[in-house]
């Protein structure tokens, strides 16, 4: 069964700091990869996704993620965070032979101090 | 585009009671998914519909849980004889077969006393 690990459960940064959130998955086949964000009091929103092609994908609000197949990773990055990026971030994987279900990591709660 | 909607947003019930949640997907999305999320965890897949057909069910979906999508539009998730362990946020998502990107609703928070 596929699984997704997000190693950092809580991250605290100051505004303008750079962000990298780790995501590793355990499936050797073809995968679709997603990052979702949940702002306080709001529902899950899609931040970015990777299906194929350029392994560096850009999403909304200046976020990007890089798919490194050899490392089974899909880390999320942002060069300079803002207070408004305070949220919980979830990595999710859909393995192409696992139907249409998404397998989520446990989430990383990011707090950006003004 | 009105997004995925779920009703109710909050439900408090006593152990042993039955509850039913509703999900209205984005219009023209033929795929609909149910997930469950407990505090401090990521969402866990429960079940998936393509049109009115229930194509996948997780082992998490015990026989007390049943989901329907009778006309291929809205869906209901019923939990019978609720237990305290059923307390969670129940999330619905929808997608099209073409993009296969799931968009989530606001969830129904269930508290079983």
XYZ file of N, CA, C and O in Angstrom, chain A residues 32 34 36 38 43-44 46 49 51 90 94 98-102 104-106, chain B residues 31 33 35 37 40-43 45 48 56 91 99-102 104-106:
152
model
N 0.758 10.504 -9.475
C 0.367 11.908 -9.575
C 0.546 12.499 -8.182
O 0.195 11.863 -7.179
N 0.381 15.932 -5.422
C -0.368 17.145 -5.114
C 0.120 17.747 -3.802
O 0.558 17.048 -2.894
N -1.826 20.333 -1.116
C -3.025 21.068 -0.738
C -2.687 21.943 0.470
O -1.824 21.600 1.285
N -4.528 24.248 3.722
C -5.739 24.534 4.491
C -5.467 25.724 5.392
O -4.755 25.612 6.401
N -11.420 25.438 3.916
C -11.310 24.053 3.475
C -10.034 23.833 2.655
O -9.328 24.788 2.329
N -9.729 22.590 2.395
C -8.555 22.230 1.613
C -8.615 22.858 0.223
O -9.622 22.761 -0.476
N -6.299 23.336 -3.497
C -5.177 22.838 -4.269
C -4.133 23.934 -4.444
O -4.448 25.051 -4.857
N 0.109 20.756 -8.531
C 0.039 19.327 -8.850
C 1.073 18.975 -9.905
O 1.491 19.830 -10.688
N 1.643 15.839 -12.755
C 1.190 14.600 -13.393
C 2.319 14.039 -14.258
O 2.583 12.837 -14.261
N -0.642 19.868 3.128
C -0.754 18.428 2.967
C -0.224 18.000 1.606
O -0.620 18.547 0.572
N -1.466 10.051 -5.716
C -2.356 9.093 -6.352
C -1.493 8.177 -7.211
O -0.872 8.641 -8.164
N -3.715 2.469 -8.282
C -4.422 2.390 -6.992
C -5.767 3.064 -7.084
O -6.249 3.634 -6.118
N -6.365 3.002 -8.247
C -7.651 3.640 -8.413
C -7.510 5.141 -8.378
O -6.500 5.688 -8.808
N -8.515 5.795 -7.842
C -8.520 7.247 -7.862
C -8.365 7.856 -6.478
O -8.505 9.052 -6.309
N -8.063 7.038 -5.494
C -7.933 7.579 -4.152
C -6.652 8.392 -4.016
O -5.645 8.114 -4.658
N -6.729 9.410 -3.173
C -5.548 10.150 -2.771
C -5.086 9.616 -1.428
O -5.906 9.398 -0.530
N -2.857 10.833 1.655
C -2.320 12.078 2.204
C -1.246 11.806 3.237
O -1.285 10.796 3.962
N -0.307 12.747 3.327
C 0.585 12.762 4.461
C -0.125 13.329 5.678
O -1.263 13.789 5.590
N 0.571 13.322 6.790
C -0.040 13.787 8.029
C -0.158 15.289 8.166
O -0.785 15.782 9.096
N -17.002 12.515 -10.889
C -16.370 11.706 -9.842
C -16.561 12.372 -8.491
O -16.423 13.589 -8.368
N -15.844 11.785 -4.140
C -15.043 11.056 -3.158
C -15.453 11.460 -1.755
O -15.794 12.611 -1.500
N -13.826 11.344 2.213
C -12.650 11.145 3.047
C -13.038 11.438 4.494
O -13.999 12.151 4.761
N -11.193 12.837 8.159
C -9.991 13.455 8.728
C -10.156 13.608 10.226
O -11.112 14.245 10.681
N -5.147 16.296 13.642
C -3.715 16.072 13.534
C -3.310 15.085 12.454
O -2.135 14.735 12.344
N -4.269 14.646 11.677
C -3.979 13.679 10.612
C -4.397 14.239 9.257
O -5.199 15.162 9.172
N -3.859 13.644 8.201
C -4.333 13.972 6.876
C -5.612 13.224 6.567
O -5.947 12.243 7.245
N -6.346 13.663 5.567
C -7.578 12.947 5.183
C -7.285 11.505 4.793
O -6.244 11.207 4.208
N -8.994 8.199 2.734
C -9.988 7.844 1.732
C -11.013 6.872 2.290
O -10.673 5.915 2.977
N -15.423 6.124 -3.325
C -15.357 6.881 -4.575
C -16.471 6.432 -5.519
O -16.752 5.240 -5.625
N -14.956 2.231 -5.594
C -13.930 1.854 -4.620
C -14.442 2.105 -3.214
O -15.138 3.083 -2.958
N -15.037 14.727 4.754
C -14.778 15.585 3.605
C -15.291 14.941 2.327
O -15.190 13.730 2.147
N -9.519 15.822 -15.877
C -8.417 16.440 -15.127
C -7.989 15.594 -13.938
O -6.841 15.662 -13.516
N -8.935 14.837 -13.393
C -8.663 13.978 -12.240
C -8.000 14.729 -11.095
O -7.184 14.176 -10.357
N -8.327 15.979 -10.930
C -7.852 16.785 -9.801
C -9.021 16.973 -8.860
O -10.077 17.459 -9.268
N -8.841 16.588 -7.610
C -9.936 16.605 -6.662
C -10.042 17.956 -5.960
O -9.041 18.485 -5.459
N -12.059 19.952 -2.905
C -12.684 19.570 -1.655
C -13.741 20.560 -1.186
O -13.630 21.768 -1.428
N -14.726 20.014 -0.491
C -15.725 20.836 0.168
C -15.262 21.224 1.565
O -14.176 20.830 2.000
N -16.101 21.970 2.300
C -15.723 22.460 3.624
C -15.777 21.396 4.711
O -15.231 21.596 5.792
